[in-house]
Amino acid sequence: MGAATSPNGTLRDDHTQILTSLSKRKRNALVHTYKNGFSGFAARLTKEEAKSMYQTDLEIDSSPSSDSDSSSQESDTIIGILDTGIWPESPSFTDSGMGPIPSRWNGTCMEGQDFTSSHCNRKLIGARYYQDPGGGISFGNLQKTPIYPLIYGLDAKRNSHFDEIDDDDARNCKLNALDDDKVRGKIVVCEHIENQYSDNEKLDGIISQGGIGVILVDDDLRFISSTYGSSPMSVITRSDFPEPDIAAPGVNILAAWRGNDTSEALKGQAPPLFYVLSGTSMSCPHVSGIAAAVKSKFPTWGPSAIKSAIMTTATQTNNMKGPITTDLGAVATPYDYGAGEVTTTNRCNRVVPDGFTCPEGLSADLISNMNYPSIAISGFDGKESKMAIRTVTNVGVDDETLYTATVDVPTGLKVEVMPEKLQFTKSNKKLGYGVIFTSTTSSQKEDLFGSITWTNGKYKVRTPFVVTS
């Protein structure tokens, strides 16, 4: 049990009262108390004792913060999850206290193996499964816009009873390694590590199987996108985008568990309903919840704007006010945490990059100039400067506001932001700026990390950058 610390001492007083009540109810039940990051405690209680404490001691003030500006629309957010399955019987999916299903929901509760429509409720409002593991899911309207699903070469691997298809062959989209049905109508992402076949040969092979186009991942080969007739192909490098975009809590998370998994059960006991897990599956719910909160606050925002708001307001410090570190204790870089770790402490009125489309005109630096909330400069040899261009939109409550840029510059690099100030007005909410990167050393031997932070004294918006040779 716990809550954030309060400067007026109210929560600390409540904490003391609860602990006093706990000691009176059950001696030696207290396991540990927490004072630094938040005010709370851990205790061993039966289900009945915990319920009794909740009803009598913990019904303090659970009303939303005044900063949330809550409304009915904020409870009308639907979160979709793509995963390998779900255990609907878990207490985590109980709909007790949930409001009605949003009236705009028009999905279905699809029945499957050990899953019936009765498993859906006001929290788990729908479910659907797909039998083809290589199938792509596109949320675009294919009748109106030329949007096609992507599929990774390994996911399109051909199953053969006569010869064994190697995973590396599928990743590299070698001829006869992919399944026609899985490739048909899709753009295929192929690695280009093994150069047994040329890029043109790979494209011809994909097209012959009914594919739409190819994206090659190659750190050596680089050229601008080409249509190759009616079939598009482009090449990206692993350093074209800093990875990951964002980090979120995902280590030692208490989560729902399969109720029929006896492999994790203690001897003589039933399988656990909850289990301590780590990984991206644990981080995903944190990010999803924050994305849903932003969407409920700004229902007209699309995925790119929400992603930008999350990335540009991330933190680069841990809960001890120190730098984020890796498992080995080394100071982490954007290659470990992207823009930083998600935070819910900041308000959602942000300067958000808008559009996220490629600029007109083609060049080898096209990817660096995508309107993305981070900047990646690859192939930087230091002989000439490189520029990245971004467009930002003021969505704050103040129509007239001035944002000023500050730059965290790594050693060996000169970074100029032009202009250094952005003056937003009621009639001009969208402005652009350029960032010029110039080397100050004869040779760059390592990747360089930095950031650009825009602030108007009230809000801060941070864009990380990485420069690689």
Short mmCIF file of C-alpha atoms in Angstrom, two decimals:
data_model
loop_
_atom_site.label_atom_id
_atom_site.label_comp_id
_atom_site.label_asym_id
_atom_site.label_seq_id
_atom_site.Cartn_x
_atom_site.Cartn_y
_atom_site.Cartn_z
CA MET A 1 0.00 0.00 0.00
CA GLY A 2 1.37 3.50 -0.64
CA ALA A 3 1.11 6.95 -2.13
CA ALA A 4 3.35 9.77 -3.24
CA THR A 5 4.81 11.88 -0.45
CA SER A 6 2.94 15.06 0.40
CA PRO A 7 4.61 18.34 1.37
CA ASN A 8 1.86 19.23 3.82
CA GLY A 9 2.31 16.04 5.80
CA THR A 10 -1.23 14.78 5.25
CA LEU A 11 -0.22 11.50 3.62
CA ARG A 12 2.47 10.94 6.25
CA ASP A 13 -0.17 11.34 8.96
CA ASP A 14 -2.45 8.89 7.14
CA HIS A 15 0.46 6.48 6.82
CA THR A 16 1.11 6.63 10.55
CA GLN A 17 -2.57 6.06 11.33
CA ILE A 18 -2.72 3.02 9.05
CA LEU A 19 0.43 1.48 10.56
CA THR A 20 -0.93 2.01 14.06
CA SER A 21 -4.18 0.36 13.08
CA LEU A 22 -2.27 -2.51 11.46
CA SER A 23 -0.20 -3.21 14.58
CA LYS A 24 -3.36 -3.30 16.66
CA ARG A 25 -5.12 -5.66 14.25
CA LYS A 26 -2.28 -8.13 13.71
CA ARG A 27 1.04 -8.14 15.52
CA ASN A 28 4.18 -8.80 13.39
CA ALA A 29 2.22 -8.38 10.16
CA LEU A 30 4.43 -5.49 8.98
CA VAL A 31 7.21 -6.53 6.58
CA HIS A 32 8.71 -3.21 5.50
CA THR A 33 7.99 0.52 5.39
CA TYR A 34 8.94 2.92 2.61
CA LYS A 35 9.79 6.59 3.20
CA ASN A 36 12.02 7.89 0.38
CA GLY A 37 10.47 7.38 -3.06
CA PHE A 38 6.93 7.22 -1.65
CA SER A 39 5.09 6.69 1.60
CA GLY A 40 3.93 3.10 2.01
CA PHE A 41 4.38 -0.32 3.56
CA ALA A 42 4.31 -4.04 2.84
CA ALA A 43 2.47 -6.43 5.17
CA ARG A 44 1.29 -10.02 5.38
CA LEU A 45 -2.51 -10.06 5.57
CA THR A 46 -5.28 -12.45 4.75
CA LYS A 47 -7.76 -11.46 2.08
CA GLU A 48 -10.36 -10.68 4.73
CA GLU A 49 -7.94 -8.54 6.78
CA ALA A 50 -6.86 -6.57 3.73
CA LYS A 51 -10.47 -5.98 2.72
CA SER A 52 -11.34 -4.84 6.23
CA MET A 53 -8.42 -2.37 6.26
CA TYR A 54 -9.42 -1.04 2.87
CA GLN A 55 -12.99 -0.40 3.97
CA THR A 56 -12.14 1.26 7.28
CA ASP A 57 -8.69 2.82 7.03
CA LEU A 58 -7.89 3.43 3.37
CA GLU A 59 -11.00 5.28 2.26
CA ILE A 60 -9.21 8.60 2.44
CA ASP A 61 -9.45 10.92 -0.58
CA SER A 62 -9.31 9.11 -3.89
CA SER A 63 -10.71 11.98 -5.97
CA PRO A 64 -8.70 12.98 -9.06
CA SER A 65 -6.06 15.70 -8.79
CA SER A 66 -7.22 19.19 -9.66
CA ASP A 67 -4.58 19.19 -12.42
CA SER A 68 -6.32 16.39 -14.30
CA ASP A 69 -9.33 18.47 -15.35
CA SER A 70 -11.26 15.23 -15.49
CA SER A 71 -14.37 14.85 -17.59
CA SER A 72 -16.59 12.09 -18.87
CA GLN A 73 -14.47 11.81 -22.01
CA GLU A 74 -11.48 10.70 -19.89
CA SER A 75 -13.31 7.50 -18.95
CA ASP A 76 -14.17 6.78 -22.58
CA THR A 77 -10.76 5.53 -23.70
CA ILE A 78 -10.33 2.06 -25.21
CA ILE A 79 -6.89 0.37 -25.09
CA GLY A 80 -6.09 -2.34 -27.64
CA ILE A 81 -3.52 -5.04 -26.85
CA LEU A 82 -1.70 -7.30 -29.33
CA ASP A 83 -0.30 -10.33 -27.51
CA THR A 84 -0.06 -14.10 -27.61
CA GLY A 85 -3.02 -14.61 -25.30
CA ILE A 86 -4.86 -13.57 -22.15
CA TRP A 87 -6.06 -15.22 -18.94
CA PRO A 88 -9.51 -13.62 -18.44
CA GLU A 89 -10.15 -15.43 -15.15
CA SER A 90 -7.39 -13.40 -13.46
CA PRO A 91 -8.53 -10.96 -10.75
CA SER A 92 -6.72 -8.29 -12.77
CA PHE A 93 -9.58 -8.35 -15.28
CA THR A 94 -12.43 -8.06 -12.79
CA ASP A 95 -14.75 -5.23 -13.84
CA SER A 96 -15.77 -4.28 -10.31
CA GLY A 97 -16.10 -0.51 -10.12
CA MET A 98 -15.83 -0.05 -13.88
CA GLY A 99 -18.28 2.15 -15.71
CA PRO A 100 -20.33 1.12 -18.73
CA ILE A 101 -18.67 0.01 -21.95
CA PRO A 102 -18.08 3.07 -24.18
CA SER A 103 -21.05 3.53 -26.48
CA ARG A 104 -18.76 3.93 -29.50
CA TRP A 105 -17.34 0.40 -29.07
CA ASN A 106 -18.31 -1.71 -32.07
CA GLY A 107 -15.88 -4.61 -31.67
CA THR A 108 -16.57 -8.23 -30.80
CA CYS A 109 -15.81 -10.83 -28.14
CA MET A 110 -14.59 -13.60 -30.41
CA GLU A 111 -14.78 -17.09 -28.99
CA GLY A 112 -11.75 -19.39 -29.20
CA GLN A 113 -10.03 -22.22 -27.37
CA ASP A 114 -11.05 -22.08 -23.68
CA PHE A 115 -12.47 -18.61 -24.30
CA THR A 116 -16.18 -17.80 -24.50
CA SER A 117 -18.08 -14.55 -24.88
CA SER A 118 -18.90 -14.68 -21.16
CA HIS A 119 -15.23 -13.97 -20.39
CA CYS A 120 -15.67 -10.42 -21.67
CA ASN A 121 -16.96 -7.78 -19.27
CA ARG A 122 -16.85 -4.03 -18.70
CA LYS A 123 -13.03 -4.09 -18.40
CA LEU A 124 -12.11 -6.75 -20.95
CA ILE A 125 -14.65 -5.49 -23.48
CA GLY A 126 -13.57 -7.48 -26.52
CA ALA A 127 -11.17 -10.05 -27.95
CA ARG A 128 -10.12 -11.38 -31.33
CA TYR A 129 -7.47 -13.86 -32.45
CA TYR A 130 -5.54 -14.36 -35.68
CA GLN A 131 -4.40 -17.82 -36.70
CA ASP A 132 -1.76 -16.74 -39.23
CA PRO A 133 1.42 -15.75 -37.29
CA GLY A 134 2.83 -14.08 -40.38
CA GLY A 135 -0.25 -12.04 -41.21
CA GLY A 136 -0.03 -8.29 -41.13
CA ILE A 137 -2.66 -6.06 -39.54
CA SER A 138 -3.26 -2.70 -41.16
CA PHE A 139 -5.40 -0.04 -39.51
CA GLY A 140 -5.55 1.99 -42.70
CA ASN A 141 -8.44 2.04 -45.16
CA LEU A 142 -6.98 0.19 -48.13
CA GLN A 143 -9.78 1.35 -50.38
CA LYS A 144 -8.90 5.03 -49.91
CA THR A 145 -5.17 5.25 -49.25
CA PRO A 146 -2.18 3.20 -50.45
CA ILE A 147 -1.30 1.79 -47.03
CA TYR A 148 0.01 -1.76 -46.97
CA PRO A 149 0.97 -3.98 -44.05
CA LEU A 150 4.62 -4.67 -43.28
CA ILE A 151 5.99 -8.14 -42.62
CA TYR A 152 9.46 -9.10 -41.44
CA GLY A 153 11.24 -11.71 -43.55
CA LEU A 154 11.55 -14.13 -40.63
CA ASP A 155 7.78 -13.93 -40.02
CA ALA A 156 7.18 -14.80 -43.69
CA LYS A 157 9.39 -17.92 -43.51
CA ARG A 158 8.20 -20.80 -45.68
CA ASN A 159 7.33 -24.07 -43.96
CA SER A 160 8.64 -26.95 -46.05
CA HIS A 161 8.40 -30.71 -45.58
CA PHE A 162 11.13 -31.34 -48.16
CA ASP A 163 13.92 -28.95 -47.19
CA GLU A 164 14.77 -27.02 -44.04
CA ILE A 165 14.57 -23.24 -44.32
CA ASP A 166 17.17 -21.48 -42.19
CA ASP A 167 16.04 -18.49 -40.10
CA ASP A 168 18.92 -16.40 -41.45
CA ASP A 169 17.80 -17.17 -45.00
CA ALA A 170 14.30 -15.90 -44.16
CA ARG A 171 15.65 -12.75 -42.46
CA ASN A 172 17.71 -11.99 -45.55
CA CYS A 173 14.79 -12.82 -47.87
CA LYS A 174 16.76 -15.32 -49.89
CA LEU A 175 15.03 -16.78 -52.91
CA ASN A 176 12.59 -19.60 -52.09
CA ALA A 177 12.88 -18.91 -48.33
CA LEU A 178 9.58 -17.03 -47.97
CA ASP A 179 5.95 -18.12 -48.19
CA ASP A 180 3.95 -16.73 -51.12
CA ASP A 181 0.73 -16.35 -49.11
CA LYS A 182 2.47 -14.47 -46.31
CA VAL A 183 4.29 -12.11 -48.69
CA ARG A 184 1.41 -11.36 -51.05
CA GLY A 185 0.09 -7.80 -50.79
CA LYS A 186 2.71 -6.70 -48.24
CA ILE A 187 5.90 -4.67 -48.00
CA VAL A 188 8.65 -7.00 -46.79
CA VAL A 189 11.42 -5.92 -44.40
CA CYS A 190 14.61 -7.80 -45.33
CA GLU A 191 18.03 -7.78 -43.76
CA HIS A 192 20.95 -7.46 -46.15
CA ILE A 193 23.77 -8.94 -44.11
CA GLU A 194 24.59 -11.80 -46.45
CA ASN A 195 25.24 -10.47 -49.93
CA GLN A 196 24.59 -13.70 -51.80
CA TYR A 197 21.81 -11.90 -53.67
CA SER A 198 21.80 -8.27 -54.77
CA ASP A 199 19.16 -5.79 -53.68
CA ASN A 200 17.56 -5.93 -57.13
CA GLU A 201 17.41 -9.72 -57.02
CA LYS A 202 15.70 -9.63 -53.64
CA LEU A 203 13.17 -7.09 -54.88
CA ASP A 204 12.46 -9.17 -58.01
CA GLY A 205 11.96 -12.25 -55.82
CA ILE A 206 9.50 -10.47 -53.51
CA ILE A 207 7.55 -9.03 -56.45
CA SER A 208 7.35 -12.46 -58.10
CA GLN A 209 5.71 -13.75 -54.89
CA GLY A 210 3.08 -11.00 -54.98
CA GLY A 211 4.78 -8.56 -52.62
CA ILE A 212 4.32 -4.79 -52.93
CA GLY A 213 7.84 -3.59 -52.10
CA VAL A 214 10.95 -4.07 -49.99
CA ILE A 215 12.68 -2.28 -47.12
CA LEU A 216 16.32 -3.37 -46.80
CA VAL A 217 18.20 -3.07 -43.51
CA ASP A 218 21.86 -2.58 -44.41
CA ASP A 219 24.52 -0.54 -42.59
CA ASP A 220 26.77 -0.37 -45.67
CA LEU A 221 24.41 0.03 -48.61
CA ARG A 222 22.56 3.36 -48.63
CA PHE A 223 20.55 5.12 -51.31
CA ILE A 224 17.40 7.14 -51.57
CA SER A 225 14.09 5.38 -52.09
CA SER A 226 13.36 4.22 -55.60
CA THR A 227 10.19 2.99 -57.24
CA TYR A 228 11.93 0.38 -59.45
CA GLY A 229 9.03 0.73 -61.83
CA SER A 230 5.83 0.33 -59.84
CA SER A 231 7.46 -1.39 -56.84
CA PRO A 232 9.08 0.72 -54.11
CA MET A 233 12.34 -0.19 -52.35
CA SER A 234 14.33 1.72 -49.78
CA VAL A 235 17.33 1.07 -47.55
CA ILE A 236 17.68 2.02 -43.90
CA THR A 237 20.55 1.50 -41.47
CA ARG A 238 20.31 0.44 -37.87
CA SER A 239 21.52 3.90 -36.86
CA ASP A 240 18.87 5.85 -38.80
CA PHE A 241 16.73 5.97 -35.64
CA PRO A 242 17.92 5.86 -32.03
CA GLU A 243 16.49 2.77 -30.38
CA PRO A 244 14.43 2.37 -28.36
CA ASP A 245 12.05 5.35 -28.50
CA ILE A 246 11.22 5.24 -24.80
CA ALA A 247 11.80 3.24 -21.62
CA ALA A 248 9.25 2.31 -18.96
CA PRO A 249 9.23 0.32 -15.70
CA GLY A 250 9.56 -3.33 -16.61
CA VAL A 251 11.78 -5.06 -14.03
CA ASN A 252 10.31 -7.25 -11.28
CA ILE A 253 6.70 -6.28 -11.99
CA LEU A 254 3.90 -8.13 -10.19
CA ALA A 255 1.57 -9.27 -12.97
CA ALA A 256 -1.31 -11.63 -13.67
CA TRP A 257 -0.30 -15.22 -14.42
CA ARG A 258 -1.86 -18.24 -16.11
CA GLY A 259 -3.93 -20.15 -13.59
CA ASN A 260 -3.12 -23.53 -15.14
CA ASP A 261 0.68 -23.19 -15.16
CA THR A 262 1.76 -25.83 -12.67
CA SER A 263 5.45 -25.38 -13.55
CA GLU A 264 5.60 -22.28 -11.34
CA ALA A 265 3.55 -23.70 -8.47
CA LEU A 266 5.13 -24.47 -5.11
CA LYS A 267 5.07 -28.15 -4.14
CA GLY A 268 1.63 -29.14 -2.92
CA GLN A 269 0.06 -25.78 -3.82
CA ALA A 270 -2.08 -24.49 -6.66
CA PRO A 271 -0.49 -22.39 -9.46
CA PRO A 272 0.01 -18.74 -8.52
CA LEU A 273 -2.47 -16.13 -9.75
CA PHE A 274 0.30 -13.53 -9.93
CA TYR A 275 3.99 -13.72 -10.77
CA VAL A 276 6.97 -11.33 -10.71
CA LEU A 277 8.07 -10.76 -14.31
CA SER A 278 10.48 -8.57 -16.25
CA GLY A 279 10.57 -7.53 -19.89
CA THR A 280 8.91 -5.38 -22.52
CA SER A 281 5.55 -7.07 -21.83
CA MET A 282 5.71 -5.49 -18.37
CA SER A 283 6.74 -2.07 -19.71
CA CYS A 284 4.01 -1.99 -22.35
CA PRO A 285 1.07 -1.52 -19.93
CA HIS A 286 2.79 1.50 -18.36
CA VAL A 287 3.22 3.19 -21.74
CA SER A 288 -0.27 2.16 -22.86
CA GLY A 289 -1.83 3.71 -19.78
CA ILE A 290 0.04 6.98 -20.29
CA ALA A 291 -0.90 7.01 -24.00
CA ALA A 292 -4.55 6.45 -23.05
CA ALA A 293 -4.40 9.31 -20.54
CA VAL A 294 -2.98 11.66 -23.19
CA LYS A 295 -5.57 10.50 -25.73
CA SER A 296 -8.42 11.08 -23.29
CA LYS A 297 -7.11 14.59 -22.64
CA PHE A 298 -6.62 15.34 -26.35
CA PRO A 299 -9.05 13.05 -28.25
CA THR A 300 -8.14 14.53 -31.66
CA TRP A 301 -4.45 13.62 -31.36
CA GLY A 302 -3.17 10.79 -33.53
CA PRO A 303 -0.56 8.16 -32.57
CA SER A 304 2.39 10.29 -33.73
CA ALA A 305 1.39 13.28 -31.60
CA ILE A 306 0.83 11.08 -28.54
CA LYS A 307 4.18 9.38 -29.07
CA SER A 308 5.87 12.76 -29.37
CA ALA A 309 4.29 14.00 -26.14
CA ILE A 310 5.54 10.91 -24.30
CA MET A 311 9.06 11.08 -25.76
CA THR A 312 9.62 14.81 -25.39
CA THR A 313 8.56 14.81 -21.71
CA ALA A 314 10.56 11.75 -20.63
CA THR A 315 13.08 11.89 -17.78
CA GLN A 316 16.72 10.88 -17.88
CA THR A 317 17.11 10.49 -14.11
CA ASN A 318 16.02 7.67 -11.82
CA ASN A 319 13.91 7.92 -8.67
CA MET A 320 17.05 8.69 -6.64
CA LYS A 321 17.67 11.79 -8.80
CA GLY A 322 20.73 10.14 -10.35
CA PRO A 323 21.40 9.16 -13.98
CA ILE A 324 19.63 6.09 -15.32
CA THR A 325 22.01 3.12 -15.32
CA THR A 326 22.21 -0.26 -17.04
CA ASP A 327 21.97 -3.65 -15.32
CA LEU A 328 25.75 -3.59 -14.93
CA GLY A 329 25.69 -0.20 -13.21
CA ALA A 330 27.12 1.83 -16.10
CA VAL A 331 25.54 5.16 -17.01
CA ALA A 332 22.93 4.46 -19.69
CA THR A 333 22.74 6.21 -23.07
CA PRO A 334 19.89 6.81 -25.54
CA TYR A 335 20.75 3.40 -27.01
CA ASP A 336 19.50 1.97 -23.69
CA TYR A 337 16.52 4.20 -22.87
CA GLY A 338 15.78 6.21 -26.02
CA ALA A 339 14.34 9.60 -25.07
CA GLY A 340 14.29 8.54 -21.40
CA GLU A 341 11.85 6.91 -19.01
CA VAL A 342 8.17 7.75 -19.22
CA THR A 343 6.84 10.16 -16.65
CA THR A 344 3.35 11.12 -15.52
CA THR A 345 4.37 14.13 -13.44
CA ASN A 346 4.25 16.65 -16.28
CA ARG A 347 1.17 18.27 -17.72
CA CYS A 348 0.09 17.36 -21.22
CA ASN A 349 0.14 20.84 -22.76
CA ARG A 350 3.12 20.31 -25.05
CA VAL A 351 4.87 21.51 -28.14
CA VAL A 352 4.32 18.45 -30.30
CA PRO A 353 5.91 17.70 -33.68
CA ASP A 354 3.08 17.51 -36.16
CA GLY A 355 2.65 15.48 -39.30
CA PHE A 356 5.68 13.17 -39.20
CA THR A 357 5.91 13.07 -42.99
CA CYS A 358 9.00 13.12 -45.15
CA PRO A 359 9.91 16.53 -46.62
CA GLU A 360 9.58 17.14 -50.31
CA GLY A 361 12.59 16.32 -52.41
CA LEU A 362 14.79 13.25 -52.09
CA SER A 363 18.31 13.11 -50.68
CA ALA A 364 20.51 10.67 -48.81
CA ASP A 365 19.65 12.54 -45.58
CA LEU A 366 15.91 12.04 -46.05
CA ILE A 367 15.42 9.85 -42.97
CA SER A 368 17.21 12.31 -40.66
CA ASN A 369 14.68 14.95 -41.72
CA MET A 370 11.57 12.97 -40.90
CA ASN A 371 9.60 15.03 -38.39
CA TYR A 372 10.40 12.66 -35.52
CA PRO A 373 10.67 13.57 -31.80
CA SER A 374 14.33 12.46 -31.80
CA ILE A 375 17.19 13.17 -34.21
CA ALA A 376 19.64 10.64 -35.65
CA ILE A 377 22.55 11.65 -37.86
CA SER A 378 24.33 8.65 -39.41
CA GLY A 379 27.32 8.49 -41.72
CA PHE A 380 28.81 11.63 -40.12
CA ASP A 381 32.46 11.84 -41.22
CA GLY A 382 33.07 15.33 -39.80
CA LYS A 383 34.21 16.75 -43.13
CA GLU A 384 31.05 18.75 -43.64
CA SER A 385 28.17 19.91 -41.47
CA LYS A 386 24.79 18.23 -41.51
CA MET A 387 21.38 19.75 -40.84
CA ALA A 388 18.17 18.27 -39.46
CA ILE A 389 14.86 20.11 -39.77
CA ARG A 390 11.89 19.81 -37.42
CA THR A 391 8.42 21.36 -37.25
CA VAL A 392 6.67 21.85 -33.90
CA THR A 393 3.14 22.84 -32.96
CA ASN A 394 2.07 24.75 -29.86
CA VAL A 395 -0.90 22.96 -28.29
CA GLY A 396 -0.65 24.71 -24.92
CA VAL A 397 -3.31 26.89 -23.37
CA ASP A 398 -1.21 30.02 -24.00
CA ASP A 399 -1.60 31.19 -27.60
CA GLU A 400 1.09 33.86 -27.19
CA THR A 401 4.23 32.19 -25.83
CA LEU A 402 7.98 32.24 -26.43
CA TYR A 403 10.09 29.07 -26.33
CA THR A 404 13.88 29.25 -26.03
CA ALA A 405 16.28 26.45 -26.93
CA THR A 406 19.13 25.14 -24.79
CA VAL A 407 21.48 22.48 -26.10
CA ASP A 408 23.33 19.72 -24.26
CA VAL A 409 26.38 19.39 -26.53
CA PRO A 410 28.79 16.43 -26.31
CA THR A 411 32.54 16.93 -26.59
CA GLY A 412 33.71 16.87 -30.19
CA LEU A 413 30.59 18.42 -31.65
CA LYS A 414 29.23 21.89 -32.31
CA VAL A 415 25.43 22.14 -32.42
CA GLU A 416 23.56 25.24 -33.62
CA VAL A 417 19.80 25.69 -33.40
CA MET A 418 18.26 28.20 -35.82
CA PRO A 419 16.34 30.10 -34.71
CA GLU A 420 17.12 29.86 -31.00
CA LYS A 421 13.70 31.26 -30.08
CA LEU A 422 10.22 30.31 -31.31
CA GLN A 423 7.49 32.93 -30.90
CA PHE A 424 4.07 31.31 -31.13
CA THR A 425 0.96 33.41 -31.70
CA LYS A 426 -2.76 32.72 -31.95
CA SER A 427 -2.53 32.80 -35.74
CA ASN A 428 0.81 30.99 -35.99
CA LYS A 429 0.88 27.84 -33.88
CA LYS A 430 3.23 25.87 -36.12
CA LEU A 431 6.90 26.81 -36.50
CA GLY A 432 10.03 25.16 -37.84
CA TYR A 433 13.66 25.12 -36.80
CA GLY A 434 16.92 23.65 -38.04
CA VAL A 435 19.78 21.99 -36.19
CA ILE A 436 23.30 22.13 -37.68
CA PHE A 437 25.85 19.54 -36.55
CA THR A 438 29.54 20.32 -37.06
CA SER A 439 32.54 18.29 -35.91
CA THR A 440 35.21 19.99 -33.76
CA THR A 441 37.65 17.06 -33.95
CA SER A 442 39.66 15.54 -36.78
CA SER A 443 38.02 12.15 -36.38
CA GLN A 444 34.97 10.86 -34.53
CA LYS A 445 35.71 7.53 -32.85
CA GLU A 446 32.48 6.97 -30.92
CA ASP A 447 28.78 7.75 -31.07
CA LEU A 448 27.87 11.14 -29.62
CA PHE A 449 24.73 11.86 -27.58
CA GLY A 450 23.04 15.14 -26.70
CA SER A 451 19.68 16.90 -26.58
CA ILE A 452 17.77 20.06 -27.42
CA THR A 453 15.32 21.37 -24.82
CA TRP A 454 12.73 24.05 -25.56
CA THR A 455 11.16 25.89 -22.62
CA ASN A 456 8.84 28.82 -22.07
CA GLY A 457 9.44 28.90 -18.30
CA LYS A 458 6.42 26.66 -17.67
CA TYR A 459 6.87 23.66 -19.96
CA LYS A 460 9.92 21.80 -21.17
CA VAL A 461 10.09 19.77 -24.39
CA ARG A 462 13.22 17.68 -24.99
CA THR A 463 14.48 16.15 -28.24
CA PRO A 464 17.44 13.76 -27.89
CA PHE A 465 19.95 13.34 -30.70
CA VAL A 466 22.67 10.83 -31.62
CA VAL A 467 25.44 11.33 -34.16
CA THR A 468 27.24 8.29 -35.57
CA SER A 469 30.13 8.01 -37.99
#
